[in-house]
Tab-separated table of C-alpha atoms and ligand atoms in Angstrom:
chain	number	residue	atom	x	y	z
A	1	MET	CA	139.668	-64.044	177.731
A	2	ARG	CA	141.233	-65.578	174.693
A	3	LEU	CA	138.536	-66.232	172.257
A	4	LEU	CA	138.421	-68.325	168.992
A	5	VAL	CA	135.615	-67.081	166.695
A	6	THR	CA	134.620	-68.904	163.673
A	7	GLY	CA	133.020	-67.250	160.613
A	8	GLY	CA	133.850	-63.820	161.875
A	9	LEU	CA	134.129	-62.335	158.483
A	10	GLY	CA	130.372	-63.177	157.850
A	11	PHE	CA	127.300	-60.913	158.864
A	12	ILE	CA	126.897	-61.695	162.366
A	13	GLY	CA	130.455	-62.940	163.476
A	14	SER	CA	131.931	-59.729	162.278
A	15	ASN	CA	129.345	-57.639	164.278
A	16	PHE	CA	130.213	-59.989	167.244
A	17	VAL	CA	133.991	-59.674	166.932
A	18	ARG	CA	133.736	-55.642	166.830
A	19	HIS	CA	131.223	-55.713	169.650
A	20	VAL	CA	133.399	-57.819	172.286
A	21	LEU	CA	136.647	-56.210	171.389
A	22	LYS	CA	135.034	-52.902	172.159
A	23	SER	CA	133.173	-54.048	175.245
A	24	HIS	CA	136.012	-56.024	176.929
A	25	PRO	CA	139.466	-54.185	176.596
A	26	SER	CA	141.338	-57.314	177.772
A	27	TRP	CA	139.820	-59.859	175.486
A	28	THR	CA	141.832	-60.926	172.305
A	29	VAL	CA	140.104	-62.587	169.297
A	30	VAL	CA	141.405	-65.163	166.748
A	31	ASN	CA	138.882	-65.480	163.776
A	32	ILE	CA	139.244	-68.580	161.695
A	33	ASP	CA	137.090	-67.868	158.355
A	34	VAL	CA	137.852	-69.488	154.878
A	35	LEU	CA	136.423	-66.787	153.219
A	36	THR	CA	133.156	-68.054	151.344
A	37	TYR	CA	131.256	-65.964	149.088
A	38	ALA	CA	129.727	-64.667	152.387
A	39	GLY	CA	132.747	-63.877	153.953
A	40	ASN	CA	134.103	-60.266	153.434
A	41	PRO	CA	137.443	-58.888	155.011
A	42	ALA	CA	135.814	-55.271	154.607
A	43	ASN	CA	133.362	-56.468	157.270
A	44	LEU	CA	136.170	-56.059	159.841
A	45	ALA	CA	138.551	-53.438	157.817
A	46	ASP	CA	138.527	-51.252	160.829
A	47	LEU	CA	140.207	-53.705	162.998
A	48	ALA	CA	143.212	-54.612	160.589
A	49	ARG	CA	145.553	-52.754	163.058
A	50	ASN	CA	144.110	-53.672	166.106
A	51	PRO	CA	146.671	-55.930	168.166
A	52	ARG	CA	144.107	-57.788	170.111
A	53	TYR	CA	142.642	-59.197	166.638
A	54	ARG	CA	144.021	-61.875	164.262
A	55	TRP	CA	142.374	-63.446	161.112
A	56	VAL	CA	143.388	-66.790	160.046
A	57	ARG	CA	142.237	-67.703	156.759
A	58	GLY	CA	141.279	-71.587	157.581
A	59	ASP	CA	138.498	-74.017	157.119
A	60	ILE	CA	136.765	-75.222	159.965
A	61	ARG	CA	136.757	-78.723	158.254
A	62	ASP	CA	140.368	-79.039	158.598
A	63	PRO	CA	141.391	-80.362	161.650
A	64	ARG	CA	145.148	-79.334	161.571
A	65	ALA	CA	143.872	-75.649	160.865
A	66	VAL	CA	141.510	-75.648	163.736
A	67	ALA	CA	143.683	-77.230	166.455
A	68	GLY	CA	146.408	-74.568	165.535
A	69	CYS	CA	144.040	-71.733	165.981
A	70	MET	CA	142.330	-73.316	169.026
A	71	GLU	CA	145.361	-73.906	171.027
A	72	GLY	CA	145.442	-71.426	174.093
A	73	ALA	CA	141.674	-70.403	173.765
A	74	ASP	CA	139.708	-70.077	176.635
A	75	ALA	CA	136.419	-70.158	174.703
A	76	VAL	CA	135.006	-70.751	171.174
A	77	VAL	CA	132.241	-69.069	169.633
A	78	HIS	CA	131.103	-70.788	166.517
A	79	PHE	CA	129.339	-68.705	163.840
A	80	ALA	CA	130.837	-70.238	160.761
A	81	ALA	CA	128.287	-71.819	158.598
A	82	GLU	CA	126.589	-72.006	155.207
A	83	SER	CA	123.713	-69.910	156.115
A	84	HIS	CA	121.130	-69.160	153.311
A	85	VAL	CA	118.095	-71.268	152.822
A	86	ASP	CA	117.661	-70.863	149.043
A	87	ARG	CA	121.179	-71.910	148.390
A	88	SER	CA	120.641	-75.240	150.288
A	89	ILE	CA	117.474	-75.891	148.309
A	90	LEU	CA	119.761	-76.012	145.297
A	91	ASP	CA	122.556	-77.887	146.812
A	92	ALA	CA	122.812	-79.137	150.388
A	93	SER	CA	126.187	-80.435	150.031
A	94	SER	CA	128.484	-77.715	151.381
A	95	PHE	CA	125.626	-77.350	154.222
A	96	ILE	CA	126.528	-80.715	155.592
A	97	GLU	CA	130.062	-80.130	154.992
A	98	THR	CA	130.235	-77.019	156.958
A	99	ASN	CA	127.658	-77.052	159.207
A	100	VAL	CA	127.786	-80.679	160.321
A	101	LEU	CA	131.271	-82.070	159.721
A	102	GLY	CA	133.073	-78.712	160.272
A	103	THR	CA	131.061	-78.396	163.745
A	104	ASN	CA	132.158	-81.936	164.520
A	105	VAL	CA	135.859	-81.133	163.812
A	106	LEU	CA	135.654	-77.961	166.060
A	107	LEU	CA	133.958	-79.884	168.770
A	108	ASP	CA	136.515	-82.793	168.878
A	109	ALA	CA	139.291	-79.943	168.959
A	110	ALA	CA	137.665	-78.364	171.872
A	111	ARG	CA	137.368	-81.523	173.778
A	112	ARG	CA	141.008	-82.591	173.082
A	113	LEU	CA	142.172	-79.185	174.088
A	114	SER	CA	139.893	-78.812	177.126
A	115	VAL	CA	138.452	-75.427	176.075
A	116	GLY	CA	136.440	-73.992	178.885
A	117	ARG	CA	133.394	-72.704	177.082
A	118	PHE	CA	131.978	-73.504	173.507
A	119	VAL	CA	129.092	-71.396	172.170
A	120	HIS	CA	127.155	-73.067	169.198
A	121	VAL	CA	125.371	-70.237	167.240
A	122	SER	CA	122.134	-72.011	165.984
A	123	THR	CA	118.760	-70.935	164.602
A	124	ASP	CA	115.170	-70.913	165.435
A	125	GLU	CA	114.583	-72.879	162.017
A	126	VAL	CA	115.781	-75.962	163.952
A	127	TYR	CA	112.060	-76.019	165.282
A	128	GLY	CA	110.637	-76.016	161.874
A	129	SER	CA	107.294	-74.205	161.320
A	130	VAL	CA	105.247	-73.203	164.277
A	131	GLU	CA	101.666	-72.644	163.262
A	132	GLN	CA	100.659	-71.449	166.678
A	133	GLY	CA	102.238	-70.609	170.090
A	134	PHE	CA	106.117	-70.365	170.721
A	135	SER	CA	108.748	-72.741	170.450
A	136	THR	CA	110.735	-73.296	173.812
A	137	GLU	CA	114.250	-74.863	174.017
A	138	ASP	CA	112.751	-78.191	175.044
A	139	ASP	CA	110.550	-78.729	171.712
A	140	PRO	CA	111.393	-81.290	169.237
A	141	LEU	CA	113.573	-80.466	166.427
A	142	ALA	CA	111.930	-80.560	163.113
A	143	PRO	CA	113.877	-78.783	160.490
A	144	ASN	CA	112.392	-78.365	157.185
A	145	SER	CA	115.025	-77.088	154.591
A	146	PRO	CA	118.407	-78.581	154.090
A	147	TYR	CA	119.896	-75.781	155.775
A	148	ALA	CA	117.818	-76.222	158.935
A	149	ALA	CA	118.478	-79.752	158.946
A	150	SER	CA	122.273	-79.213	158.944
A	151	LYS	CA	122.034	-76.976	161.829
A	152	ALA	CA	119.754	-79.247	163.724
A	153	ALA	CA	122.129	-82.039	163.298
A	154	SER	CA	124.993	-79.654	164.477
A	155	ASP	CA	122.829	-78.779	167.781
A	156	LEU	CA	122.501	-82.587	168.389
A	157	LEU	CA	126.216	-83.265	167.959
A	158	VAL	CA	126.877	-80.361	170.493
A	159	ARG	CA	124.471	-82.023	172.751
A	160	SER	CA	126.088	-85.462	172.369
A	161	TYR	CA	129.659	-83.809	173.309
A	162	VAL	CA	128.108	-82.353	176.365
A	163	VAL	CA	126.518	-85.675	177.613
A	164	THR	CA	129.293	-87.990	176.317
A	165	HIS	CA	132.523	-85.907	176.885
A	166	GLY	CA	131.505	-83.389	179.477
A	167	LEU	CA	132.326	-80.525	176.752
A	168	PRO	CA	131.284	-77.184	178.499
A	169	ALA	CA	129.139	-76.112	175.396
A	170	VAL	CA	125.853	-74.031	175.054
A	171	ILE	CA	123.655	-73.414	172.188
A	172	THR	CA	121.929	-70.167	171.159
A	173	ARG	CA	118.794	-70.215	168.725
A	174	ALA	CA	118.241	-66.810	167.181
A	175	SER	CA	115.543	-65.561	165.020
A	176	ASN	CA	115.945	-63.692	161.799
A	177	ASN	CA	118.772	-61.061	162.190
A	178	PHE	CA	119.030	-57.827	160.512
A	179	GLY	CA	121.617	-54.792	160.359
A	180	PRO	CA	124.736	-53.727	158.839
A	181	TYR	CA	127.139	-56.159	156.795
A	182	GLN	CA	124.326	-58.745	155.792
A	183	TYR	CA	125.153	-60.132	152.307
A	184	PRO	CA	122.578	-58.776	149.860
A	185	GLU	CA	120.800	-62.256	149.242
A	186	LYS	CA	118.848	-62.287	152.408
A	187	ALA	CA	115.459	-60.653	152.291
A	188	LEU	CA	115.863	-57.548	154.087
A	189	PRO	CA	119.088	-56.337	152.564
A	190	LEU	CA	117.861	-57.557	149.105
A	191	LEU	CA	114.860	-55.522	149.490
A	192	ILE	CA	116.730	-52.258	150.648
A	193	THR	CA	119.288	-52.347	148.076
A	194	ASN	CA	116.816	-53.126	145.281
A	195	PHE	CA	114.525	-50.363	146.332
A	196	MET	CA	117.461	-47.957	146.145
A	197	ASP	CA	117.970	-48.916	142.502
A	198	ASP	CA	114.237	-49.073	141.939
A	199	LEU	CA	114.467	-52.801	141.255
A	200	PRO	CA	111.695	-55.346	142.058
A	201	PHE	CA	111.763	-57.304	145.103
A	202	PRO	CA	110.638	-60.917	144.690
A	203	LEU	CA	107.917	-61.632	147.324
A	204	TYR	CA	107.830	-65.680	147.689
A	205	GLY	CA	104.318	-67.093	147.523
A	206	ASP	CA	101.637	-65.207	149.457
A	207	GLY	CA	103.917	-63.075	151.448
A	208	LEU	CA	102.014	-64.126	154.849
A	209	ASN	CA	105.070	-66.148	156.423
A	210	VAL	CA	106.109	-64.727	159.620
A	211	ARG	CA	109.467	-64.039	160.774
A	212	ASP	CA	110.666	-62.578	164.122
A	213	TRP	CA	113.398	-59.804	163.612
A	214	VAL	CA	116.188	-59.375	166.034
A	215	TYR	CA	118.634	-56.452	165.323
A	216	VAL	CA	122.151	-58.103	164.825
A	217	LEU	CA	123.772	-55.943	167.696
A	218	ASP	CA	121.168	-57.493	169.992
A	219	HIS	CA	121.758	-60.889	168.830
A	220	VAL	CA	125.640	-60.515	169.541
A	221	ARG	CA	124.853	-59.101	172.917
A	222	ALA	CA	122.780	-62.296	173.587
A	223	VAL	CA	125.860	-64.434	172.480
A	224	GLU	CA	128.151	-62.645	174.765
A	225	PHE	CA	125.648	-63.023	177.561
A	226	VAL	CA	125.404	-66.859	176.937
A	227	LEU	CA	129.166	-67.171	176.638
A	228	LEU	CA	129.533	-65.414	180.224
A	229	LYS	CA	126.314	-66.703	181.939
A	230	GLY	CA	124.821	-69.650	180.021
A	231	LYS	CA	124.648	-73.061	181.793
A	232	THR	CA	126.492	-76.124	180.186
A	233	GLY	CA	124.325	-78.271	178.066
A	234	GLU	CA	121.594	-75.590	177.775
A	235	ALA	CA	120.068	-73.967	174.710
A	236	TYR	CA	119.007	-70.405	174.717
A	237	ASN	CA	116.158	-69.112	172.237
A	238	VAL	CA	117.208	-65.383	171.123
A	239	GLY	CA	114.340	-63.791	169.577
A	240	GLY	CA	113.727	-60.206	168.432
A	241	THR	CA	111.600	-57.400	169.408
A	242	HIS	CA	109.065	-57.488	166.382
A	243	SER	CA	107.240	-60.188	164.643
A	244	CYS	CA	105.357	-59.711	161.305
A	245	THR	CA	104.629	-61.095	157.851
A	246	ASN	CA	106.938	-60.387	155.169
A	247	LYS	CA	104.251	-58.073	153.539
A	248	GLU	CA	103.998	-56.384	156.593
A	249	LEU	CA	107.721	-55.875	156.712
A	250	ILE	CA	107.977	-54.640	153.260
A	251	GLU	CA	105.088	-52.103	153.792
A	252	ARG	CA	107.486	-50.763	156.622
A	253	VAL	CA	110.403	-50.381	154.350
A	254	ARG	CA	108.553	-49.125	151.525
A	255	GLY	CA	107.130	-46.331	153.746
A	256	LEU	CA	110.482	-45.480	155.175
A	257	MET	CA	112.149	-45.363	151.608
A	258	GLY	CA	109.108	-43.772	149.949
A	259	LYS	CA	109.004	-46.591	147.025
A	260	PRO	CA	105.852	-47.607	145.057
A	261	ALA	CA	104.154	-50.949	145.706
A	262	SER	CA	104.573	-51.948	142.071
A	263	LEU	CA	108.332	-52.706	142.951
A	264	VAL	CA	106.936	-55.589	144.960
A	265	THR	CA	106.795	-58.710	142.444
A	266	PRO	CA	105.038	-62.077	143.772
A	267	VAL	CA	106.996	-64.893	142.408
A	268	PRO	CA	106.350	-68.784	143.025
A	269	ASP	CA	106.826	-69.877	146.547
A	270	ARG	CA	110.213	-71.109	148.141
A	271	PRO	CA	109.858	-74.976	148.276
A	272	GLY	CA	109.262	-76.087	151.732
A	273	HIS	CA	108.772	-72.367	152.968
A	274	ASP	CA	108.281	-72.383	156.748
A	275	ARG	CA	105.074	-70.553	157.414
A	276	ARG	CA	105.909	-68.966	160.823
A	277	TYR	CA	108.732	-68.953	163.356
A	278	ALA	CA	108.155	-67.859	167.009
A	279	LEU	CA	110.297	-68.071	169.842
A	280	ASP	CA	109.502	-68.242	173.466
A	281	CYS	CA	112.744	-66.438	175.055
A	282	ARG	CA	111.842	-66.400	178.627
A	283	LYS	CA	114.817	-68.807	179.499
A	284	LEU	CA	117.237	-66.180	178.183
A	285	THR	CA	115.416	-63.051	179.711
A	286	SER	CA	115.060	-64.943	183.089
A	287	LEU	CA	118.775	-64.896	183.184
A	288	GLY	CA	118.910	-61.128	182.961
A	289	PHE	CA	119.177	-60.490	179.173
A	290	LYS	CA	117.414	-57.461	177.942
A	291	HIS	CA	117.318	-56.115	174.151
A	292	ALA	CA	118.702	-52.627	173.650
A	293	HIS	CA	117.501	-51.973	170.230
A	294	PRO	CA	113.846	-51.397	169.467
A	295	PHE	CA	112.675	-52.654	166.095
A	296	GLU	CA	111.407	-49.314	164.477
A	297	ALA	CA	114.709	-47.390	165.246
A	298	ALA	CA	117.161	-50.277	164.096
A	299	LEU	CA	115.198	-50.724	160.761
A	300	ALA	CA	115.697	-47.068	160.185
A	301	LYS	CA	119.299	-47.412	161.013
A	302	THR	CA	119.689	-50.370	158.647
A	303	ILE	CA	118.357	-48.488	155.837
A	304	ALA	CA	120.535	-45.620	156.579
A	305	TRP	CA	123.817	-48.016	156.775
A	306	TYR	CA	123.049	-49.322	153.285
A	307	ARG	CA	122.260	-45.832	151.856
A	308	ALA	CA	125.616	-44.809	153.535
A	309	ASN	CA	127.586	-47.861	152.261
A	310	PRO	CA	127.200	-48.376	148.527
A	311	ALA	CA	130.890	-49.109	148.214
A	312	TRP	CA	130.180	-52.270	150.609
A	313	TRP	CA	127.383	-53.926	148.687
A	314	ARG	CA	127.533	-52.644	145.233
A	315	PRO	CA	130.253	-54.982	144.519
A	316	LEU	CA	128.696	-57.839	146.049
A	317	LYS	CA	125.640	-57.188	143.974
A	318	LYS	CA	127.685	-56.606	140.653
A	319	ALA	CA	129.603	-60.052	141.145
A	320	GLY	CA	126.050	-61.613	140.821
A	321	GLY	CA	126.508	-64.541	143.032
A	322	TYR	CA	123.545	-63.536	144.926
A	323	LYS	CA	121.242	-64.053	142.204
A	324	LYS	CA	121.987	-67.462	141.085
A	325	TYR	CA	118.867	-68.851	142.960
A	326	TYR	CA	116.531	-66.270	141.298
A	327	ASP	CA	118.193	-67.071	137.719
A	328	LYS	CA	117.523	-70.698	138.376
A	329	GLN	CA	114.054	-70.571	139.860
A	330	TYR	CA	112.769	-67.389	137.999
A	331	ALA	CA	114.736	-67.763	134.717
A	332	GLY	CA	116.514	-64.522	135.300
A	333	ARG	CA	113.288	-62.716	134.560
A	334	LEU	CA	113.223	-60.971	137.933
A	335	VAL	CA	116.330	-59.451	139.347
A	336	GLY	CA	117.943	-56.926	137.105
A	337	ARG	CA	114.713	-55.814	135.557
A	338	ARG	CA	114.093	-52.012	136.527
A	339	ALA	CA	110.536	-51.202	137.537
A	340	GLY	CA	108.813	-50.116	134.687
A	341	ALA	CA	110.661	-51.811	131.924
A	342	PRO	CA	108.827	-54.775	130.151
A	343	LYS	CA	109.280	-58.113	131.287
A	344	ARG	CA	111.114	-60.272	129.132
Q	1	NAD	P1	127.219	-65.466	156.863
Q	1	NAD	O1	126.748	-66.523	155.659
Q	1	NAD	O2	126.971	-64.163	156.478
Q	1	NAD	O3	128.696	-65.759	157.345
Q	1	NAD	C1	129.246	-67.204	157.432
Q	1	NAD	C2	130.752	-67.056	157.561
Q	1	NAD	O4	131.246	-68.182	157.629
Q	1	NAD	C3	131.275	-66.483	156.386
Q	1	NAD	O5	132.269	-65.355	156.695
Q	1	NAD	C4	132.059	-67.587	155.720
Q	1	NAD	O6	133.398	-67.146	155.021
Q	1	NAD	C5	132.364	-68.543	156.865
Q	1	NAD	N1	132.658	-69.857	156.603
Q	1	NAD	C6	131.720	-70.568	156.021
Q	1	NAD	N2	132.050	-71.726	155.869
Q	1	NAD	C7	133.218	-71.795	156.426
Q	1	NAD	C8	134.218	-72.883	156.803
Q	1	NAD	N3	134.060	-74.236	156.104
Q	1	NAD	N4	135.375	-72.535	157.303
Q	1	NAD	C9	135.496	-71.252	157.838
Q	1	NAD	N5	134.773	-70.375	157.627
Q	1	NAD	C10	133.596	-70.491	157.012
Q	1	NAD	O7	126.262	-66.141	158.006
Q	1	NAD	P2	125.651	-65.318	159.294
Q	1	NAD	O8	124.271	-64.877	158.696
Q	1	NAD	O9	126.605	-64.320	159.927
Q	1	NAD	O10	125.191	-66.388	160.201
Q	1	NAD	C11	126.225	-66.742	161.249
Q	1	NAD	C12	125.730	-67.999	162.047
Q	1	NAD	O11	124.401	-67.465	162.670
Q	1	NAD	C13	125.412	-69.366	161.254
Q	1	NAD	O12	125.747	-70.298	161.961
Q	1	NAD	C14	123.689	-69.203	161.094
Q	1	NAD	O13	123.446	-70.538	160.959
Q	1	NAD	C15	123.497	-68.459	162.300
Q	1	NAD	N6	122.152	-67.579	162.267
Q	1	NAD	C16	121.982	-66.905	161.430
Q	1	NAD	C17	120.688	-66.055	161.246
Q	1	NAD	C18	120.442	-64.822	160.340
Q	1	NAD	O14	119.512	-64.221	160.397
Q	1	NAD	N7	121.539	-64.519	159.598
Q	1	NAD	C19	119.843	-66.301	162.446
Q	1	NAD	C20	120.038	-67.323	163.376
Q	1	NAD	C21	121.221	-67.893	163.308
Q	2	DAU	O1	115.225	-67.611	161.184
Q	2	DAU	C1	116.785	-67.657	161.276
Q	2	DAU	C2	117.248	-67.726	159.655
Q	2	DAU	O2	116.714	-66.558	159.205
Q	2	DAU	C3	118.696	-68.099	159.804
Q	2	DAU	O3	118.845	-69.122	160.543
Q	2	DAU	C4	119.209	-67.925	158.283
Q	2	DAU	O4	120.494	-68.393	158.428
Q	2	DAU	C5	118.714	-66.819	157.703
Q	2	DAU	O5	118.867	-66.834	156.342
Q	2	DAU	C6	117.333	-66.532	157.924
Q	2	DAU	O6	116.467	-67.346	157.052
Q	2	DAU	P1	115.288	-67.005	156.309
Q	2	DAU	O7	114.927	-68.152	155.282
Q	2	DAU	O8	113.954	-66.610	157.329
Q	2	DAU	O9	115.574	-65.547	155.644
Q	2	DAU	P2	115.657	-65.063	154.277
Q	2	DAU	O10	116.086	-63.610	154.523
Q	2	DAU	O11	116.127	-65.899	153.157
Q	2	DAU	O12	114.023	-65.001	154.044
Q	2	DAU	C7	113.247	-64.101	154.924
Q	2	DAU	C8	111.785	-64.302	154.451
Q	2	DAU	O13	111.578	-63.474	153.204
Q	2	DAU	C9	111.349	-65.681	154.152
Q	2	DAU	O14	109.884	-65.937	154.659
Q	2	DAU	C10	111.405	-65.983	152.700
Q	2	DAU	C11	111.268	-64.529	152.380
Q	2	DAU	N1	111.758	-64.070	151.009
Q	2	DAU	C12	113.210	-64.008	151.013
Q	2	DAU	C13	114.108	-63.595	149.854
Q	2	DAU	C14	115.441	-64.037	149.948
Q	2	DAU	C15	111.222	-63.506	149.801
Q	2	DAU	O15	110.021	-63.359	149.949
Q	2	DAU	N2	112.000	-63.109	148.766
Q	2	DAU	C16	113.297	-63.266	148.895
Q	2	DAU	O16	114.013	-62.799	147.726
């Protein structure tokens, strides 16, 4: 199979590319990635000499670049996006441009080039906050953040290309991923790397928001599974194996890392903060998908990975882009203050 992957230098995309090249010795991958702050060639440095892999620095909003990469592809797996909720609160425009307009450029190229399969990687956030029960794929979309709204818009565009143009597309909607190569602005890598440096972790609101955690290697296996077995026009929820409040997650990490509770610093809540996500994943599991990574072991492996790879994350934190949100929301009082040091 000749695959075009978008956003393959990001967190999930890079894990996906590595996984499929290892699992399918005859597959080739072209990866179109423009390299935003979240993209990092180091994520796939191990594939630099692999003849079955090629990175094209290109923008999914650029129809010529997209057509050039997609020519000859059997399938497209679309990860590229602006993906961080907090950034979308500060400025939503790049989210609309990449997640909505960029997805449309890809869909249009896939239709013109008669690509055999298009997998659109989406999120459980499109369902909005679920106070009780579990979201099924047929539930209405009710996004609450600009990020989630841009993803819901792209899901609806995918649907329209299936219905109007007969594009053989499928959608995956995953919960919170964690694992190696996650940019350290997201909660879990921020928590682990701040704890490693005895820096405080900003806990939004009362910390009782519930997230469902999926190890990234299970998510990429699910995307591969849907690529091969999903039914055109369908969406598939991809939940994890462990659901908990943010406070509970922090307690587990604290226990594993042996850090004091004083490092956890409550800060004002994220505006529009969804209280709970919860996915009903029976549609995927009834097709035969099984998770391979129990939460506890995956969490311990993730902490071990960040411990073993400071050369990967330290430059990202030093560059400081990750903390613009905190500087703006919390006037820079939080990130960067060592535990025990007086508050400014
Ligand atoms: P990420 O932010 O780590 O990576 C995004 C990648 O896309 C980067 O490499 C970036 O350079 C690239 N990119 C951004 N804009 C681009 C453009 N215009 N043209 C080409 N490349 C561009 O994201 P991630 O966390 O790996 O998420 C990947 C996908 O999975 C996204 O679509 C996201 O919505 C979805 N998702 C993420 C999670 C999660 O927990 N991280 C959960 C569910 C779904
Ligand atoms: O649910 C899937 C989504 O998960 C993906 O679609 C998004 O791309 C991904 O970023 C993630 O969104 P969240 O907003 O859930 O993830 P984040 O890591 O930003 O936050 C997880 C929880 O932790 C959330 O309830 C907010 C909270 N949080 C986050 C940060 C960054 C804090 O309390 N403090 C923080 O500093």
